[in-house]
Short mmCIF file of N, CA and C in Angstrom, two decimals:
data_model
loop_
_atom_site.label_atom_id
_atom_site.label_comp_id
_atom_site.label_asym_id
_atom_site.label_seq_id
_atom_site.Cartn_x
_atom_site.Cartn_y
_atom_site.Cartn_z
N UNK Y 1 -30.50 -8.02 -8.59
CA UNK Y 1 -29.36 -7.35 -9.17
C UNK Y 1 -28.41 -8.40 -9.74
N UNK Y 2 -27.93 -7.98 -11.00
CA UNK Y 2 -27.29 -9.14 -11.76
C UNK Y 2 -25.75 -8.79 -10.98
N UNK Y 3 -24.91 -9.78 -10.70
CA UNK Y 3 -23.52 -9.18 -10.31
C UNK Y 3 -23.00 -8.87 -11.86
N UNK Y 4 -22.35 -8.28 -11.86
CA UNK Y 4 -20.86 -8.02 -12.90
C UNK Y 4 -19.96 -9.16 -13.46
N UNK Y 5 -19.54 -9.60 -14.62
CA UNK Y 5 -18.88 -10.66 -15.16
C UNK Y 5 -17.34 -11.01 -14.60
N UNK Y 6 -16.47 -11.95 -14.15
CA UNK Y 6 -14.92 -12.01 -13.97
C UNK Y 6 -14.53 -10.73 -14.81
N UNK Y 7 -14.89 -10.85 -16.35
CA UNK Y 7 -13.87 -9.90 -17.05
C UNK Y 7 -14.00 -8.36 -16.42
N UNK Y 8 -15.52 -8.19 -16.33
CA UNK Y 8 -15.61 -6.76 -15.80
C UNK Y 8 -14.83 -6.41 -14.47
N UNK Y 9 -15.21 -7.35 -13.29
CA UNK Y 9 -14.34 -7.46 -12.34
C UNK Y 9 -12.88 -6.98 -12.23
N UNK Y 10 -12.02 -7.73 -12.41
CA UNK Y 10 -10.59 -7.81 -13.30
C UNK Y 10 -10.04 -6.43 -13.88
N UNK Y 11 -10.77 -6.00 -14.83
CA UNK Y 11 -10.75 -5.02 -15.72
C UNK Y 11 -10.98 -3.64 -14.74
N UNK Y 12 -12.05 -3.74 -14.21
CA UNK Y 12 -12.12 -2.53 -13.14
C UNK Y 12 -11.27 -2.80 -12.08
N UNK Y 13 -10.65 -3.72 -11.65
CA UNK Y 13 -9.51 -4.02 -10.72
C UNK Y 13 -8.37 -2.79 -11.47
N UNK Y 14 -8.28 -3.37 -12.40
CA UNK Y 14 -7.17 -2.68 -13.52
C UNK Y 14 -7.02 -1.51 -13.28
N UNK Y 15 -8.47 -1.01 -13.54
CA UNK Y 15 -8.51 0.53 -13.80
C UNK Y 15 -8.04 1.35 -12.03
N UNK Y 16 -8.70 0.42 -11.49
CA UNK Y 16 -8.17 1.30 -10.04
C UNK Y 16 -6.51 1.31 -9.69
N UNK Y 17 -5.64 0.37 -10.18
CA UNK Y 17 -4.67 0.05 -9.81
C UNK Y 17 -3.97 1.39 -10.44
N UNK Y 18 -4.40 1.85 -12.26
CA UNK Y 18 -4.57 2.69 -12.79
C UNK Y 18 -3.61 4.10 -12.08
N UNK Y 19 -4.93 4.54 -11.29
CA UNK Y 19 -5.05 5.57 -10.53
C UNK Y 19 -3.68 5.62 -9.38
N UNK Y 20 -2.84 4.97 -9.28
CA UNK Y 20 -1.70 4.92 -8.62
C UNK Y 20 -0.48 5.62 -9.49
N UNK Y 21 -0.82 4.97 -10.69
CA UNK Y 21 0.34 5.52 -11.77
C UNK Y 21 0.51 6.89 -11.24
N UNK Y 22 2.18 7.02 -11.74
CA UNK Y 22 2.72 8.21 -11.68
C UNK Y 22 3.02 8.60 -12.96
N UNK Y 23 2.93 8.05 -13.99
CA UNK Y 23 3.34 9.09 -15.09
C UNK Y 23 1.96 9.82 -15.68
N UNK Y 24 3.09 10.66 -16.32
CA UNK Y 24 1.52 12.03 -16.82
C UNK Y 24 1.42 12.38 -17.72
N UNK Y 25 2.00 10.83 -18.53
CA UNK Y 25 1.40 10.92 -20.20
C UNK Y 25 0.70 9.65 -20.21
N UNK Y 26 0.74 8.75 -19.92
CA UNK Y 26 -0.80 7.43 -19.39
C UNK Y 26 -1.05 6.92 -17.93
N UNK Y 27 -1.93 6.18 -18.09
CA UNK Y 27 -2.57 5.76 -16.39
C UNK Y 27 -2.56 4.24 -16.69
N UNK Y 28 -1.85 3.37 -16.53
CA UNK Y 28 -2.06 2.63 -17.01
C UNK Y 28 -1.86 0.95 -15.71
N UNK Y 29 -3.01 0.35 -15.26
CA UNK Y 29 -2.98 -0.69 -14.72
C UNK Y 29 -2.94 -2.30 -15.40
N UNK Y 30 -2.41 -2.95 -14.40
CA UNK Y 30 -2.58 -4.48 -14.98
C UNK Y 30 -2.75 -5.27 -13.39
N UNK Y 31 -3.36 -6.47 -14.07
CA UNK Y 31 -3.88 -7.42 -12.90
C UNK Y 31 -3.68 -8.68 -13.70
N UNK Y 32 -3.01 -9.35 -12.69
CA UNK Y 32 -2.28 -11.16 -13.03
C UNK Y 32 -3.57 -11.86 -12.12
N UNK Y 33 -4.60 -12.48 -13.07
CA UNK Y 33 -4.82 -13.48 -12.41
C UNK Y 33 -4.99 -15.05 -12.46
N UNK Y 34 -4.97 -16.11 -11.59
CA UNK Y 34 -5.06 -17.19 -11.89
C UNK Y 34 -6.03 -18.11 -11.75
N UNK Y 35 -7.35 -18.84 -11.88
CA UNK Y 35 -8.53 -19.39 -11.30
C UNK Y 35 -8.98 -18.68 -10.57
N UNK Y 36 -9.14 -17.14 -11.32
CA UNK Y 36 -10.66 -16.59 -10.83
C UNK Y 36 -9.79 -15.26 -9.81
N UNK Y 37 -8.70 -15.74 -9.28
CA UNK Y 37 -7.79 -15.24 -7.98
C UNK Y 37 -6.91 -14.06 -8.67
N UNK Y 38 -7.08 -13.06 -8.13
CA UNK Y 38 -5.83 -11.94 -8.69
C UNK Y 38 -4.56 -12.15 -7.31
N UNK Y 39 -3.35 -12.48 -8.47
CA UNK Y 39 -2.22 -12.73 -7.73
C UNK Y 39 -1.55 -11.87 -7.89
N UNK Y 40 -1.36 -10.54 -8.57
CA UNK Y 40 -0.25 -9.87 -8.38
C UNK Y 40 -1.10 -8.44 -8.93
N UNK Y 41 -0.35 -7.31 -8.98
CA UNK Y 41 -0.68 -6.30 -9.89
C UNK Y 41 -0.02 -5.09 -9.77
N UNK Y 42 0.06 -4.36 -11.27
CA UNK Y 42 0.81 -3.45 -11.37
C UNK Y 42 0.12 -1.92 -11.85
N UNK Y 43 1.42 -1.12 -11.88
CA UNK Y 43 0.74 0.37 -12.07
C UNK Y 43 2.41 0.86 -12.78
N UNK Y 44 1.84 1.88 -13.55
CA UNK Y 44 2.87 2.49 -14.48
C UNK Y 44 3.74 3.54 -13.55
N UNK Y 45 4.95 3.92 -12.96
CA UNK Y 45 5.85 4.25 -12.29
C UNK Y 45 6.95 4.21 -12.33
N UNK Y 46 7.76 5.26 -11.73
CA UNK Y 46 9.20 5.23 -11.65
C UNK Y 46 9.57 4.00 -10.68
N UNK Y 47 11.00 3.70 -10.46
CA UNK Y 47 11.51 2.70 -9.41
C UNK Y 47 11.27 3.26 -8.54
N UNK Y 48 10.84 2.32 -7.10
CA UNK Y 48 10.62 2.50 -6.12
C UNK Y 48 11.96 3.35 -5.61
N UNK Y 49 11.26 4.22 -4.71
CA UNK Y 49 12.30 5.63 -4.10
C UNK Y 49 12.88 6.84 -5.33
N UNK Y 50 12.65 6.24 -6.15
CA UNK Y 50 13.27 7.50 -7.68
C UNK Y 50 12.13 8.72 -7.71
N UNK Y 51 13.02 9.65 -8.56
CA UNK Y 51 12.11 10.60 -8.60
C UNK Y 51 10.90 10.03 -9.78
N UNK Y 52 9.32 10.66 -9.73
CA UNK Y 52 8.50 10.65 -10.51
C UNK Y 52 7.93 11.10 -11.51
N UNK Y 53 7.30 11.10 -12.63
CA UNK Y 53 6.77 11.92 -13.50
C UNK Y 53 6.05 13.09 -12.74
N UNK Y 54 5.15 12.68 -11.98
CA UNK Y 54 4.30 13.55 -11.34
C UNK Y 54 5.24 14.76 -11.17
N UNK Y 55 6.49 14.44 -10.21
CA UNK Y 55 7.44 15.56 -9.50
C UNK Y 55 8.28 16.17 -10.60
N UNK Y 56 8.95 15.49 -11.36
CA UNK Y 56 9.69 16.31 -12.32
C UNK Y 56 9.59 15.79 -13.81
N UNK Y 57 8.38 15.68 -13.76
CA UNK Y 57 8.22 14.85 -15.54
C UNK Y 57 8.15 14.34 -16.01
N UNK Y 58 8.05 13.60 -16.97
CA UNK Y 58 8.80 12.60 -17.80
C UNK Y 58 9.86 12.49 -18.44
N UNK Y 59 10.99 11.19 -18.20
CA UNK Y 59 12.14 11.56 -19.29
C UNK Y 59 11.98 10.66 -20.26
N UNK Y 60 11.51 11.58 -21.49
CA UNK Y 60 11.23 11.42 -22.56
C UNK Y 60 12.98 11.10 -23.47
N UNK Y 61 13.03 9.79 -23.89
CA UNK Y 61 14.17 9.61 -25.07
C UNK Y 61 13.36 8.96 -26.18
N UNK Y 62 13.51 8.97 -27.50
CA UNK Y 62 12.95 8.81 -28.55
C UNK Y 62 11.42 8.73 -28.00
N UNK Y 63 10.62 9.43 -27.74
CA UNK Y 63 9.16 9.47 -27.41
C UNK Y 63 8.76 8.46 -26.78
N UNK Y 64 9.44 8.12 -25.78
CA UNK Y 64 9.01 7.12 -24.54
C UNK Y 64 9.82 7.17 -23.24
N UNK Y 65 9.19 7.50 -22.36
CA UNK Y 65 9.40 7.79 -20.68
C UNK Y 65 10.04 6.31 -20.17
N UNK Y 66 11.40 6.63 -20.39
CA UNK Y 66 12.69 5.83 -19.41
C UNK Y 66 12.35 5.98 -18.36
N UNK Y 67 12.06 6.64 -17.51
CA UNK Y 67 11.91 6.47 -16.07
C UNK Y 67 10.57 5.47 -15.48
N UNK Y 68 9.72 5.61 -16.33
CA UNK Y 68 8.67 4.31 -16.08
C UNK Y 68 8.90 2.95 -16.23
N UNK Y 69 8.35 2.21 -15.53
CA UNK Y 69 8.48 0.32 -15.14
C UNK Y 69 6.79 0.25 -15.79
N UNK Y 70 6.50 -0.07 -16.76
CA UNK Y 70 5.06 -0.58 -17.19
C UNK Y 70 4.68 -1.10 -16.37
N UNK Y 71 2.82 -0.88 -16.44
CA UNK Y 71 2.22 -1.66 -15.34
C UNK Y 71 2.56 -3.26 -15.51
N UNK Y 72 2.33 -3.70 -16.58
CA UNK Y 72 2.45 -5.10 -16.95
C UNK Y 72 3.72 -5.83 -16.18
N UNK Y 73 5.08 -4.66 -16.58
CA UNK Y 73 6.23 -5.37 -15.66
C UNK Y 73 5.91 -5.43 -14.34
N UNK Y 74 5.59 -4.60 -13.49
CA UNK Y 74 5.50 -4.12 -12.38
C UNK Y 74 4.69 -5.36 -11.89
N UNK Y 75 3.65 -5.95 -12.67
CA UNK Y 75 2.89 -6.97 -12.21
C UNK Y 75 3.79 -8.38 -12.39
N UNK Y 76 4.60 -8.10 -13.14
CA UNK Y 76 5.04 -9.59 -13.48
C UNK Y 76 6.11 -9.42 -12.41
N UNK Y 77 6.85 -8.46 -12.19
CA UNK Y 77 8.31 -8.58 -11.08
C UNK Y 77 7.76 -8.76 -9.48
N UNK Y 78 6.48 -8.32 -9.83
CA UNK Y 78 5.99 -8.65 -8.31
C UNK Y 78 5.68 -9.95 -8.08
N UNK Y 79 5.33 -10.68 -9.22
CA UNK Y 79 4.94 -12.21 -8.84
C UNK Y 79 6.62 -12.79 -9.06
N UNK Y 80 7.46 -12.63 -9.52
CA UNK Y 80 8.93 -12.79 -9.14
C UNK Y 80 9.53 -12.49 -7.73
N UNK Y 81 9.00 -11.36 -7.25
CA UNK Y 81 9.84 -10.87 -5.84
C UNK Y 81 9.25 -11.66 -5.18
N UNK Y 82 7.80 -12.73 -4.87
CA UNK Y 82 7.09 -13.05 -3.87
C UNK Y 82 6.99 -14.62 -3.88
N UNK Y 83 7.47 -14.66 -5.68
CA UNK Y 83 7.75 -16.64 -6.27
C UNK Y 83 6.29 -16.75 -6.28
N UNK Y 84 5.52 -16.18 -6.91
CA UNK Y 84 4.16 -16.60 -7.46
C UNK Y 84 4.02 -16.83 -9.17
N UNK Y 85 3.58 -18.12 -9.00
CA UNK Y 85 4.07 -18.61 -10.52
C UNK Y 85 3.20 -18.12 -11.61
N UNK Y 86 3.70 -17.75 -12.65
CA UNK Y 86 2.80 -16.74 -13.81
C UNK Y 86 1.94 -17.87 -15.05
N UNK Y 87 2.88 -19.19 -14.85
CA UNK Y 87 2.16 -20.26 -16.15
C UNK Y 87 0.80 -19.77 -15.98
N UNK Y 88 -0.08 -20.20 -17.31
CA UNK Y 88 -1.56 -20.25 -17.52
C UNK Y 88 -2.43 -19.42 -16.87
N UNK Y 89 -1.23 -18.29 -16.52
CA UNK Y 89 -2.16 -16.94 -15.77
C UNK Y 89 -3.24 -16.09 -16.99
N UNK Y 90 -3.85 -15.01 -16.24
CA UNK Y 90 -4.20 -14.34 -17.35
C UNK Y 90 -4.06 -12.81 -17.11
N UNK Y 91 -3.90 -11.74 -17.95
CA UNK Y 91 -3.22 -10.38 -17.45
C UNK Y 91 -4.31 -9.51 -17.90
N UNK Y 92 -4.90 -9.10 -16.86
CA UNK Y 92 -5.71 -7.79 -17.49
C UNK Y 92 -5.74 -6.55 -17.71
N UNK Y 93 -5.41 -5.75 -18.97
CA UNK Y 93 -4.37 -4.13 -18.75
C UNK Y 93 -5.61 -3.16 -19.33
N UNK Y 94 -5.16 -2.15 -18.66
CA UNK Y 94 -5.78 -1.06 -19.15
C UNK Y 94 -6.01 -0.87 -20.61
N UNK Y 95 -4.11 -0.68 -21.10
CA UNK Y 95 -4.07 -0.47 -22.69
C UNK Y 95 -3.55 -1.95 -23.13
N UNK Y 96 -3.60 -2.02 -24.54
CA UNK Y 96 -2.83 -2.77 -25.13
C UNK Y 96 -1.40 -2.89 -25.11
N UNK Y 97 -0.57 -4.15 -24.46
CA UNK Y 97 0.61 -3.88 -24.16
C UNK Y 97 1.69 -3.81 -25.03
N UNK Y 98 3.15 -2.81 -24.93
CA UNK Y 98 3.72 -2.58 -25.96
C UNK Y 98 4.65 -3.69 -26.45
N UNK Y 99 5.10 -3.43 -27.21
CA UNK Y 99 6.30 -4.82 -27.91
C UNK Y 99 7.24 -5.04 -26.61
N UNK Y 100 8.00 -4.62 -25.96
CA UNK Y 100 8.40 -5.18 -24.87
C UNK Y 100 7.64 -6.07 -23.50
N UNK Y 101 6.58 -5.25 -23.19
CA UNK Y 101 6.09 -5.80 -22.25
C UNK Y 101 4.62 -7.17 -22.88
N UNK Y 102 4.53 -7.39 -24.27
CA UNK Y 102 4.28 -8.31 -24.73
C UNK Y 102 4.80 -9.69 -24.59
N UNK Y 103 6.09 -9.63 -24.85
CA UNK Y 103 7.30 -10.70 -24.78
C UNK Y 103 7.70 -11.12 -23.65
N UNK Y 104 7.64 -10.13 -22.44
CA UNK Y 104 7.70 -10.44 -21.24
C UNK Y 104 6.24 -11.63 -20.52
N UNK Y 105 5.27 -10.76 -21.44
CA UNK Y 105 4.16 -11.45 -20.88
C UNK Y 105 3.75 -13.00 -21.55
N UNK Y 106 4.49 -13.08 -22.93
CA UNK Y 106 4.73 -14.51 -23.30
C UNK Y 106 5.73 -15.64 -22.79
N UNK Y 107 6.84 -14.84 -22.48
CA UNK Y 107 8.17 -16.07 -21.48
C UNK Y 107 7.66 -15.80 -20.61
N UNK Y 108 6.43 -14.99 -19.32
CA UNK Y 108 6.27 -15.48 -17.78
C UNK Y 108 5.11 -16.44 -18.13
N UNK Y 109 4.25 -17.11 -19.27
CA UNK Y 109 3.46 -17.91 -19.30
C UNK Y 109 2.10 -17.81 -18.93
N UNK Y 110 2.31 -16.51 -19.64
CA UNK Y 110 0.40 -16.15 -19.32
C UNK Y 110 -0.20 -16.83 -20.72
N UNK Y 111 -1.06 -16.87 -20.35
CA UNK Y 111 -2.21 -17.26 -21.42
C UNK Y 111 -2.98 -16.42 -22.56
N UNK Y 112 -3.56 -16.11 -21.35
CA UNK Y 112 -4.25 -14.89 -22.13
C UNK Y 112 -4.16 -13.15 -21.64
N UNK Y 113 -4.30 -12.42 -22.51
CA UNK Y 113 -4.23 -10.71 -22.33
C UNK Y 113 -5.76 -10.47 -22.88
N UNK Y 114 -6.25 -9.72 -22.00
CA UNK Y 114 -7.59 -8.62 -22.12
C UNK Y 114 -7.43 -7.49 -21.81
N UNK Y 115 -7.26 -6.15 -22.59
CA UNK Y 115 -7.06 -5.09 -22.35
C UNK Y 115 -8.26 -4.28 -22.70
N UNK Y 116 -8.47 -3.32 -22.22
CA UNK Y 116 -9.64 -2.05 -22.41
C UNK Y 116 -9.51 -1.15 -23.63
N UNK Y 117 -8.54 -0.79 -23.96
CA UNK Y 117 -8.54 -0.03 -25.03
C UNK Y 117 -6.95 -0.20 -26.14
N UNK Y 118 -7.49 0.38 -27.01
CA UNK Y 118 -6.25 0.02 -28.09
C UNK Y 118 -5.20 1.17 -28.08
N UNK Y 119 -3.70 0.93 -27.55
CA UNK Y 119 -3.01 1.58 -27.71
C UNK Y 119 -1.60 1.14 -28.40
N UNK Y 120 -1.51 1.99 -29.36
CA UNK Y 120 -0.02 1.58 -30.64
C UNK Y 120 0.26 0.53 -30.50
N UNK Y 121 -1.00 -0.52 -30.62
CA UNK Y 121 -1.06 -1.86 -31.18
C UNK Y 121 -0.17 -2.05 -32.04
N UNK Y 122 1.65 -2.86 -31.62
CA UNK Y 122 3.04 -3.23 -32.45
C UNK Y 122 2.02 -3.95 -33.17
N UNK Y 123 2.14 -4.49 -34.50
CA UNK Y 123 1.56 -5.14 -35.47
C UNK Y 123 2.81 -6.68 -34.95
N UNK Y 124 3.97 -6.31 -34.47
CA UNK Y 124 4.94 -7.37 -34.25
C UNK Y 124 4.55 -8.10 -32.56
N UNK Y 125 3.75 -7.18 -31.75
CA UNK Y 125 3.38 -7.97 -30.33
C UNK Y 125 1.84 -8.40 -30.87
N UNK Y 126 0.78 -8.15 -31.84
CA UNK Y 126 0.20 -9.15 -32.37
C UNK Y 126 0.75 -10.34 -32.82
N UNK Y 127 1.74 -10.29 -33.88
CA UNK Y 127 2.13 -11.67 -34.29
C UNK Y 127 2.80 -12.02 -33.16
N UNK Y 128 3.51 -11.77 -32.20
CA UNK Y 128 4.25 -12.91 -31.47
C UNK Y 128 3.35 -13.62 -30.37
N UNK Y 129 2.09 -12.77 -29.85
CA UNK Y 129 1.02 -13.56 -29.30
C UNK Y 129 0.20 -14.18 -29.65
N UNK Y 130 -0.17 -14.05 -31.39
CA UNK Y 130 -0.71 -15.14 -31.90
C UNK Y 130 0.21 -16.90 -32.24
N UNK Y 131 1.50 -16.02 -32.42
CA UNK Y 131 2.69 -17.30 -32.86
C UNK Y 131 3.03 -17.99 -31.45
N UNK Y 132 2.68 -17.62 -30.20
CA UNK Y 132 2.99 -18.22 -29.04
C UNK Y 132 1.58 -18.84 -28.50
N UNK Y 133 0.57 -18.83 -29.14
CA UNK Y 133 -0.60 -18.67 -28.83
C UNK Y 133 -1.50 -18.31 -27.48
N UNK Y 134 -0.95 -17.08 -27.52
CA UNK Y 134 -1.54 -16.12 -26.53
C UNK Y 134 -2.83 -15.46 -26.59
N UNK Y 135 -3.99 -15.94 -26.08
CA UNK Y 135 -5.23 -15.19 -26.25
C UNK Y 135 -5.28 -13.78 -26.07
N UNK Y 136 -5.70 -12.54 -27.31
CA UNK Y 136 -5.38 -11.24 -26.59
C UNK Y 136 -7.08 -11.58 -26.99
N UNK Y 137 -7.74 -10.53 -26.42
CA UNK Y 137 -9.39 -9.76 -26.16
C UNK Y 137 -9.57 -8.81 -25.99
N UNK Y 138 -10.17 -7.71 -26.57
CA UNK Y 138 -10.75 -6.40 -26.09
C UNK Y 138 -11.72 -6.75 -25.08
N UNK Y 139 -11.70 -6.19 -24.08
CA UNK Y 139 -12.85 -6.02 -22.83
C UNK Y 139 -12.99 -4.29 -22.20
N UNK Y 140 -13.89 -4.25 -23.09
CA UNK Y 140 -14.03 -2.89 -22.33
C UNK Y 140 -15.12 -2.51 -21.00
N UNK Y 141 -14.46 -1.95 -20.38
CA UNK Y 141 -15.02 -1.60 -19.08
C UNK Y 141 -16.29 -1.33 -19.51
N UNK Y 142 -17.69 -1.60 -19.42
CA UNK Y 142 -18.90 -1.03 -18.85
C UNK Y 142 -19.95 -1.03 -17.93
N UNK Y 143 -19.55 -1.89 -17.57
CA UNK Y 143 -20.49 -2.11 -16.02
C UNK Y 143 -19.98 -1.15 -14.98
N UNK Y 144 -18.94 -0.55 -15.07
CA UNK Y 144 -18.15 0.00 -13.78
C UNK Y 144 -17.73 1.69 -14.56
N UNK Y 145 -17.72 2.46 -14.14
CA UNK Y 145 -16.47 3.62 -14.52
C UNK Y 145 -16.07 4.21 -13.19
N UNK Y 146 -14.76 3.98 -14.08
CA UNK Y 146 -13.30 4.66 -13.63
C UNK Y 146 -12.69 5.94 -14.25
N UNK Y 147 -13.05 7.29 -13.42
CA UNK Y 147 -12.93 8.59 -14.10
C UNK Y 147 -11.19 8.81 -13.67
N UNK Y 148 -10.55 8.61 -14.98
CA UNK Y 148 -9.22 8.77 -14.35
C UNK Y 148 -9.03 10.70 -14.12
N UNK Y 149 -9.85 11.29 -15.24
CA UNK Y 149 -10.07 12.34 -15.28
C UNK Y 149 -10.73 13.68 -14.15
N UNK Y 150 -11.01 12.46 -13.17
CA UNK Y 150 -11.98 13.80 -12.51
C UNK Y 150 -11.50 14.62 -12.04
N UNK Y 151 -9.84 15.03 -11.77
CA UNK Y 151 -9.50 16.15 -11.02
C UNK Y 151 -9.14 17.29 -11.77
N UNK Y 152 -9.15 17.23 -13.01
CA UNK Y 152 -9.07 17.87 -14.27
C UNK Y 152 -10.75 18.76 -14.42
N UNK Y 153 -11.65 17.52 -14.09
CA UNK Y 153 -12.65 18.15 -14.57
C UNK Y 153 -13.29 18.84 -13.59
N UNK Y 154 -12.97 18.15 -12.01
CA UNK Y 154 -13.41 18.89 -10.71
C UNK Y 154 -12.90 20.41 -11.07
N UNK Y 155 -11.06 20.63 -11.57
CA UNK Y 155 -10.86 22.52 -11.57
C UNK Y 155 -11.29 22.54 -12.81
N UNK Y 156 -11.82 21.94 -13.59
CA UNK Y 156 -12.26 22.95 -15.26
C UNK Y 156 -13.98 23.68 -14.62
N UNK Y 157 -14.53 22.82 -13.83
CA UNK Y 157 -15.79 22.99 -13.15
C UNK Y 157 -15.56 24.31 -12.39
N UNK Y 158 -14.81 24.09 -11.26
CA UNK Y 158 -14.77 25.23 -10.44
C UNK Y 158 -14.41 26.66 -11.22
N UNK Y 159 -13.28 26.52 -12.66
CA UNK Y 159 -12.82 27.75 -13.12
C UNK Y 159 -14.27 28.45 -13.71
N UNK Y 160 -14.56 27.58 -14.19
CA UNK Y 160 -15.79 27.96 -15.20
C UNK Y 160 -17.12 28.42 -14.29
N UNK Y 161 -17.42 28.33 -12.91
CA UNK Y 161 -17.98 28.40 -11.94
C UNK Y 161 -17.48 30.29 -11.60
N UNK Y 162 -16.24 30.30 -11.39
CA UNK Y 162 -15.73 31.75 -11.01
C UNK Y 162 -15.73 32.39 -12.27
N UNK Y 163 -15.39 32.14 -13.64
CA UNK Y 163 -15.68 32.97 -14.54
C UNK Y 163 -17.42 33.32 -15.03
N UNK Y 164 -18.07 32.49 -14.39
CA UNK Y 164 -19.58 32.70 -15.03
C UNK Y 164 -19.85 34.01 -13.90
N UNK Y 165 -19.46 33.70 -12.66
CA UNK Y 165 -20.19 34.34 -11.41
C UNK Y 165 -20.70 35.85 -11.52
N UNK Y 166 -19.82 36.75 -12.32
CA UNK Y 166 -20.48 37.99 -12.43
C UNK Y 166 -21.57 38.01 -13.20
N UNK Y 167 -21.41 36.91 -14.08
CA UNK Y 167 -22.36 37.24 -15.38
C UNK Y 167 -23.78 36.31 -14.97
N UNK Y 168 -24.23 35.83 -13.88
CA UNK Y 168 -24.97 35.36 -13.91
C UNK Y 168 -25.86 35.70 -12.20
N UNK Y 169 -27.06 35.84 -12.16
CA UNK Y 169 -27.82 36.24 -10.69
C UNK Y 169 -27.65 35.59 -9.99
N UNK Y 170 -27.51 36.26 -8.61
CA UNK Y 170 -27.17 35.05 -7.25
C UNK Y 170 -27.55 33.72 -7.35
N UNK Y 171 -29.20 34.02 -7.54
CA UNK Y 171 -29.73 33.05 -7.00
C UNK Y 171 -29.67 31.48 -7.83
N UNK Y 172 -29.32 31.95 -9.23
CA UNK Y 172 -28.86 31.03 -10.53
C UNK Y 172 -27.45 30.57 -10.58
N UNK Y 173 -26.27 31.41 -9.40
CA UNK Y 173 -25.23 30.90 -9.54
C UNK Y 173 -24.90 29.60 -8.30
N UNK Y 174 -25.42 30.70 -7.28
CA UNK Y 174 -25.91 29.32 -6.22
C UNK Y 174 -26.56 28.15 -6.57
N UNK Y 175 -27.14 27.68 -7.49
CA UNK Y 175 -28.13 26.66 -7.44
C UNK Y 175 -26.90 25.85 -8.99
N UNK Y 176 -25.93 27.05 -9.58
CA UNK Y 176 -25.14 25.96 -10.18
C UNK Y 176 -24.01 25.37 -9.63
N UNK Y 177 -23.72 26.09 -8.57
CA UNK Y 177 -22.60 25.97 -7.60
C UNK Y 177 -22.67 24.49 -6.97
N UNK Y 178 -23.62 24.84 -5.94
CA UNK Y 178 -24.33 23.51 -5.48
C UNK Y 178 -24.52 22.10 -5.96
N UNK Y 179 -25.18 22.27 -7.31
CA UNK Y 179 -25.10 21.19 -8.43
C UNK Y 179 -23.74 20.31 -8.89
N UNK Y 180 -22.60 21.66 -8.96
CA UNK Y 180 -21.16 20.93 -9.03
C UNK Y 180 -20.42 20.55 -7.90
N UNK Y 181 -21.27 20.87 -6.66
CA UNK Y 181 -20.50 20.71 -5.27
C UNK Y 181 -20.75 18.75 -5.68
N UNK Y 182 -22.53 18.98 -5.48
CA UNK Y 182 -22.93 17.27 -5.28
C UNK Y 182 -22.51 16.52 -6.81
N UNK Y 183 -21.65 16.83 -7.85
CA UNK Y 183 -21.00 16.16 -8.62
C UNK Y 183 -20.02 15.76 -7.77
N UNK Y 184 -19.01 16.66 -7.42
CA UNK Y 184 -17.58 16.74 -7.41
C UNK Y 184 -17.58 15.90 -5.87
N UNK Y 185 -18.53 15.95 -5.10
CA UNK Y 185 -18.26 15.70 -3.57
C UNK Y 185 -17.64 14.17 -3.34
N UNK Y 186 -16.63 14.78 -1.94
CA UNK Y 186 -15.83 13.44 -1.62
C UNK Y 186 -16.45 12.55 -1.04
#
């Protein structure tokens, strides 16, 4: 069995950290690491003790959720609260990070950014990581998946399970039932 690459590693680190997020318009993780070592990491959230997206929403002002701390910050203030030094680190995010948390990630002295997917790529946090010379990389997850989706798809399964049930014979609904139990099972 071949192991999995650092980047894949890292990157699926990401994605699990992911799954912590509280807001419920992205999922979005990051992981600081340094020689190979993950030193810090973050998840998209309100301030610690505040209320959450999850609980009452998002507060949306000009089409972006004030109450969230980006994963990226969240990773960088944690290597601040603990004095773990960020020079020649490298940051691995879910999405592509936005014009703020770009700039942050150029004055804490990371190196390089590898993110999974492209999101409202600033054309202005391209140029300032090429003008600081900041390595960015697409790395997309494939050795690993991370279903941020499955509890969505666990009740779209079950609804669609109770709406078939009249229309279909016992013995054919049981045997699809079953089938989505050993998908869905914990």
């Amino acid at each position: 069995m071949e192991r999995i690459s650092w980047d894949q590693y890292f990157m699926a680190q990401s994605h699990l950290l992911a799954l912590r997020s509280t807001c419920t318009r992205l999922m979005v993780g990051a992981t600081i690491v340094r020689d190979k070592r993950i030193i810090a990491g973050g998840y998209n959230g309100s301030v610690s003790g505040g209320v959450h997206c999850i609980d009452d929403d998002c507060y949306v002002i000009d089409g972006h959720c004030v109450r969230t701390v980006h994963a990226e910050a969240n990773a960088l203030l944690q290597c601040a609260k603990f004095g773990v030094p960020t020079e020649n680190a490298e940051i691995y995010v879910t999405h592509f990070p936005c014009l703020q948390c770009s700039k942050q990630i150029i004055q804490s002295g990371i190196k390089a950014v590898y993110y999974a997917e492209d999101y409202r790529n600033h054309p202005y946090a391209v140029e300032l990581f090429r003008e600081a010379g900041v390595k960015t990389e697409k790395v997309v997850l494939n050795d690993l998946m991370v279903d941020q989706d499955f509890r969505k798809k666990q009740t779209y399964v079950h609804k669609l399970l109770q709406t078939l049930e009249p229309f279909v014979d016992e013995s054919s609904f049981h045997t699809y039932k079953q089938e989505a139990e050993q998908l869905f099972k914990p």
